[in-house]
Amino acid sequence: IVMTQSPATLSVSPGERVTLSCRASQSVGSNVAWYQQKPGQAPRLLIYGASTRATGIPARFSGSGSGAEFTLSVSSLQSEDFAVYYCQQYNNRVTFGQGTKVESK
Amino acid sequence: EVQLVESGGGLVQPGRSLRLSCAASGFTFDDYAMHWVRQAPGKGLEWVSGIIWSSIAIGYADSVKGRFTISRDNAKNSLYLEMNSLRAEDTALYFCAGAREGMELWSNFDYWGQGTLVTVSS
């Protein structure tokens, strides 16, 4: 299963609402997770089951979608949120999207 | 505090072997499925291999099948990856990751280590 993320790069200012997209090449149900990775760090789980926030993840992060279309939203981007975001499907083996880089405008 | 600490990376010639280890602490290791995920320099994440809590179910990416072997020792809270016939394209940072759904081979990854770098070059 191929996971395609868009856009590749997003230039935003702190305080803006951000929406990242992830499309699966076939239905994956709700078996999608989102991760945040900052330079030199390991990925961190943000969302699993398409919409459930992981422990300790701020409420400004939310996930939605099912089937083949998924979205990660950040309601009001903070400076610490500039990072690369990956979606992952685990419905049929495991595959990751290629990532969306959220950078400062 | 949950910790996953990888070791065993380094510079190795093409065709040679390397064994990675991951030491786990801060959680009940044998409740978790464990995985290896790699990241080539400047690239995205690629799942490599996974093993459920009991070692009964194991999976490999097509790119490493037949060359890499995953194993775990629950008594030692440790995960391993034996890598043989290494190629230049195996060069990457290798992360160890833990999944709370211990009986499921396919799931999200709750915990991640900081990675160990493998460089395959002559």
Short mmCIF file of N, CA and C in Angstrom, two decimals, chain A residues 9-91:
data_model
loop_
_atom_site.label_atom_id
_atom_site.label_comp_id
_atom_site.label_asym_id
_atom_site.label_seq_id
_atom_site.Cartn_x
_atom_site.Cartn_y
_atom_site.Cartn_z
N THR A 9 5.99 20.32 1.23
CA THR A 9 6.45 21.37 2.14
C THR A 9 5.33 22.36 2.35
N LEU A 10 5.20 22.83 3.58
CA LEU A 10 4.19 23.82 3.94
C LEU A 10 4.88 24.95 4.70
N SER A 11 4.78 26.16 4.18
CA SER A 11 5.39 27.32 4.83
C SER A 11 4.30 28.09 5.56
N VAL A 12 4.42 28.17 6.87
CA VAL A 12 3.36 28.78 7.69
C VAL A 12 3.95 29.66 8.77
N SER A 13 3.10 30.48 9.35
CA SER A 13 3.49 31.34 10.47
C SER A 13 2.88 30.80 11.75
N PRO A 14 3.54 31.02 12.88
CA PRO A 14 2.96 30.60 14.17
C PRO A 14 1.57 31.18 14.34
N GLY A 15 0.67 30.36 14.90
CA GLY A 15 -0.70 30.79 15.11
C GLY A 15 -1.65 30.37 14.01
N GLU A 16 -1.11 30.02 12.85
CA GLU A 16 -1.95 29.59 11.74
C GLU A 16 -2.48 28.18 11.96
N ARG A 17 -3.60 27.90 11.32
CA ARG A 17 -4.13 26.53 11.28
C ARG A 17 -3.47 25.81 10.11
N VAL A 18 -3.07 24.56 10.36
CA VAL A 18 -2.35 23.77 9.37
C VAL A 18 -3.12 22.47 9.12
N THR A 19 -3.21 22.11 7.84
CA THR A 19 -3.85 20.84 7.47
C THR A 19 -2.94 20.06 6.55
N LEU A 20 -2.60 18.84 6.95
CA LEU A 20 -1.76 17.96 6.16
C LEU A 20 -2.61 16.79 5.67
N SER A 21 -2.34 16.36 4.45
CA SER A 21 -3.14 15.28 3.85
C SER A 21 -2.32 14.03 3.62
N CYS A 22 -3.00 12.91 3.66
CA CYS A 22 -2.37 11.61 3.41
C CYS A 22 -3.41 10.74 2.69
N ARG A 23 -3.02 10.21 1.54
CA ARG A 23 -3.92 9.36 0.76
C ARG A 23 -3.31 7.98 0.58
N ALA A 24 -4.11 6.96 0.83
CA ALA A 24 -3.69 5.57 0.67
C ALA A 24 -4.09 5.06 -0.71
N SER A 25 -3.28 4.16 -1.26
CA SER A 25 -3.56 3.62 -2.60
C SER A 25 -4.72 2.64 -2.60
N GLN A 26 -5.11 2.18 -1.40
CA GLN A 26 -6.32 1.38 -1.24
C GLN A 26 -6.82 1.60 0.18
N SER A 27 -8.03 1.14 0.45
CA SER A 27 -8.60 1.38 1.77
C SER A 27 -7.77 0.74 2.88
N VAL A 28 -7.54 1.51 3.94
CA VAL A 28 -6.81 1.00 5.10
C VAL A 28 -7.66 1.13 6.37
N GLY A 29 -8.98 1.31 6.19
CA GLY A 29 -9.85 1.45 7.34
C GLY A 29 -9.48 2.69 8.14
N SER A 30 -9.31 2.51 9.45
CA SER A 30 -8.85 3.60 10.31
C SER A 30 -7.46 3.32 10.86
N ASN A 31 -6.76 2.42 10.19
CA ASN A 31 -5.43 1.98 10.68
C ASN A 31 -4.32 2.90 10.19
N VAL A 32 -4.41 4.13 10.64
CA VAL A 32 -3.43 5.14 10.25
C VAL A 32 -2.92 5.86 11.49
N ALA A 33 -1.62 6.10 11.49
CA ALA A 33 -0.98 6.87 12.56
C ALA A 33 -0.22 8.04 11.94
N TRP A 34 0.00 9.05 12.77
CA TRP A 34 0.80 10.22 12.37
C TRP A 34 1.95 10.38 13.35
N TYR A 35 3.11 10.75 12.82
CA TYR A 35 4.31 10.96 13.62
C TYR A 35 4.90 12.33 13.31
N GLN A 36 5.56 12.89 14.32
CA GLN A 36 6.31 14.14 14.16
C GLN A 36 7.78 13.83 14.34
N GLN A 37 8.61 14.35 13.46
CA GLN A 37 10.05 14.17 13.60
C GLN A 37 10.76 15.50 13.46
N LYS A 38 11.53 15.86 14.47
CA LYS A 38 12.36 17.06 14.42
C LYS A 38 13.79 16.66 14.08
N PRO A 39 14.59 17.59 13.54
CA PRO A 39 15.96 17.25 13.13
C PRO A 39 16.77 16.63 14.26
N GLY A 40 17.42 15.52 13.95
CA GLY A 40 18.26 14.85 14.93
C GLY A 40 17.51 14.08 16.00
N GLN A 41 16.20 13.96 15.85
CA GLN A 41 15.40 13.26 16.85
C GLN A 41 14.67 12.06 16.23
N ALA A 42 14.23 11.18 17.10
CA ALA A 42 13.40 10.07 16.67
C ALA A 42 11.98 10.56 16.39
N PRO A 43 11.24 9.84 15.57
CA PRO A 43 9.82 10.19 15.39
C PRO A 43 9.07 10.05 16.70
N ARG A 44 7.99 10.84 16.83
CA ARG A 44 7.13 10.78 18.02
C ARG A 44 5.70 10.52 17.56
N LEU A 45 5.05 9.56 18.19
CA LEU A 45 3.66 9.25 17.83
C LEU A 45 2.74 10.37 18.26
N LEU A 46 1.94 10.86 17.32
CA LEU A 46 0.95 11.90 17.61
C LEU A 46 -0.46 11.33 17.67
N ILE A 47 -0.82 10.59 16.64
CA ILE A 47 -2.19 10.12 16.42
C ILE A 47 -2.14 8.66 16.00
N TYR A 48 -3.07 7.85 16.51
CA TYR A 48 -3.23 6.49 16.03
C TYR A 48 -4.71 6.20 15.85
N GLY A 49 -5.02 5.14 15.13
CA GLY A 49 -6.43 4.87 14.84
C GLY A 49 -7.10 6.01 14.10
N ALA A 50 -6.32 6.74 13.33
CA ALA A 50 -6.75 7.87 12.50
C ALA A 50 -7.10 9.12 13.28
N SER A 51 -7.59 8.98 14.54
CA SER A 51 -8.11 10.16 15.23
C SER A 51 -7.84 10.19 16.73
N THR A 52 -7.17 9.22 17.29
CA THR A 52 -6.92 9.17 18.73
C THR A 52 -5.55 9.77 19.04
N ARG A 53 -5.55 10.80 19.87
CA ARG A 53 -4.27 11.39 20.26
C ARG A 53 -3.51 10.47 21.20
N ALA A 54 -2.20 10.37 20.97
CA ALA A 54 -1.35 9.58 21.85
C ALA A 54 -1.18 10.32 23.19
N THR A 55 -0.70 9.60 24.17
CA THR A 55 -0.52 10.17 25.51
C THR A 55 0.38 11.39 25.48
N GLY A 56 -0.09 12.47 26.09
CA GLY A 56 0.73 13.66 26.21
C GLY A 56 0.71 14.59 25.01
N ILE A 57 -0.02 14.25 23.97
CA ILE A 57 -0.07 15.09 22.77
C ILE A 57 -1.08 16.21 22.97
N PRO A 58 -0.67 17.45 22.71
CA PRO A 58 -1.58 18.58 22.94
C PRO A 58 -2.85 18.51 22.10
N ALA A 59 -3.91 19.09 22.61
CA ALA A 59 -5.22 19.03 21.96
C ALA A 59 -5.25 19.79 20.64
N ARG A 60 -4.25 20.63 20.37
CA ARG A 60 -4.25 21.35 19.10
C ARG A 60 -4.00 20.41 17.91
N PHE A 61 -3.51 19.20 18.19
CA PHE A 61 -3.32 18.20 17.14
C PHE A 61 -4.58 17.34 17.03
N SER A 62 -5.08 17.16 15.83
CA SER A 62 -6.23 16.29 15.63
C SER A 62 -6.10 15.55 14.30
N GLY A 63 -6.64 14.35 14.27
CA GLY A 63 -6.61 13.55 13.06
C GLY A 63 -8.01 13.15 12.66
N SER A 64 -8.22 12.99 11.36
CA SER A 64 -9.52 12.57 10.87
C SER A 64 -9.35 11.75 9.60
N GLY A 65 -10.45 11.12 9.22
CA GLY A 65 -10.46 10.35 7.98
C GLY A 65 -10.67 8.87 8.20
N SER A 66 -10.98 8.19 7.12
CA SER A 66 -11.11 6.73 7.12
C SER A 66 -11.10 6.28 5.66
N GLY A 67 -10.84 4.99 5.47
CA GLY A 67 -10.79 4.47 4.11
C GLY A 67 -9.45 4.79 3.48
N ALA A 68 -9.41 5.79 2.62
CA ALA A 68 -8.16 6.10 1.92
C ALA A 68 -7.73 7.55 2.06
N GLU A 69 -8.51 8.38 2.73
CA GLU A 69 -8.18 9.80 2.85
C GLU A 69 -8.08 10.20 4.32
N PHE A 70 -6.95 10.80 4.68
CA PHE A 70 -6.69 11.14 6.07
C PHE A 70 -6.11 12.54 6.17
N THR A 71 -6.36 13.16 7.33
CA THR A 71 -5.90 14.52 7.56
C THR A 71 -5.37 14.66 8.96
N LEU A 72 -4.26 15.38 9.07
CA LEU A 72 -3.73 15.82 10.37
C LEU A 72 -3.86 17.33 10.41
N SER A 73 -4.49 17.84 11.45
CA SER A 73 -4.66 19.28 11.60
C SER A 73 -3.98 19.76 12.88
N VAL A 74 -3.43 20.96 12.79
CA VAL A 74 -2.90 21.66 13.96
C VAL A 74 -3.66 22.96 14.04
N SER A 75 -4.40 23.15 15.11
CA SER A 75 -5.36 24.27 15.17
C SER A 75 -4.66 25.62 15.20
N SER A 76 -3.57 25.72 15.92
CA SER A 76 -2.82 26.97 16.02
C SER A 76 -1.35 26.59 16.19
N LEU A 77 -0.61 26.68 15.10
CA LEU A 77 0.76 26.17 15.08
C LEU A 77 1.65 26.92 16.07
N GLN A 78 2.36 26.16 16.88
CA GLN A 78 3.33 26.73 17.81
C GLN A 78 4.73 26.60 17.21
N SER A 79 5.68 27.36 17.75
CA SER A 79 7.04 27.34 17.20
C SER A 79 7.66 25.95 17.29
N GLU A 80 7.28 25.21 18.33
CA GLU A 80 7.86 23.87 18.51
C GLU A 80 7.25 22.83 17.57
N ASP A 81 6.28 23.24 16.76
CA ASP A 81 5.62 22.30 15.84
C ASP A 81 6.27 22.26 14.47
N PHE A 82 7.27 23.12 14.23
CA PHE A 82 7.96 23.04 12.94
C PHE A 82 8.77 21.75 12.91
N ALA A 83 8.47 20.91 11.93
CA ALA A 83 9.01 19.55 11.92
C ALA A 83 8.56 18.87 10.63
N VAL A 84 8.96 17.62 10.47
CA VAL A 84 8.44 16.78 9.39
C VAL A 84 7.40 15.84 9.98
N TYR A 85 6.30 15.68 9.27
CA TYR A 85 5.20 14.84 9.71
C TYR A 85 5.02 13.68 8.74
N TYR A 86 4.91 12.48 9.30
CA TYR A 86 4.73 11.27 8.50
C TYR A 86 3.41 10.60 8.85
N CYS A 87 2.70 10.11 7.83
CA CYS A 87 1.59 9.21 8.09
C CYS A 87 2.08 7.78 7.89
N GLN A 88 1.39 6.85 8.51
CA GLN A 88 1.74 5.43 8.45
C GLN A 88 0.45 4.62 8.38
N GLN A 89 0.40 3.63 7.51
CA GLN A 89 -0.74 2.71 7.54
C GLN A 89 -0.25 1.38 8.12
N TYR A 90 -1.12 0.74 8.87
CA TYR A 90 -0.78 -0.57 9.43
C TYR A 90 -1.94 -1.55 9.25
N ASN A 91 -2.71 -1.30 8.20
CA ASN A 91 -3.82 -2.21 7.90
C ASN A 91 -3.32 -3.47 7.20
#
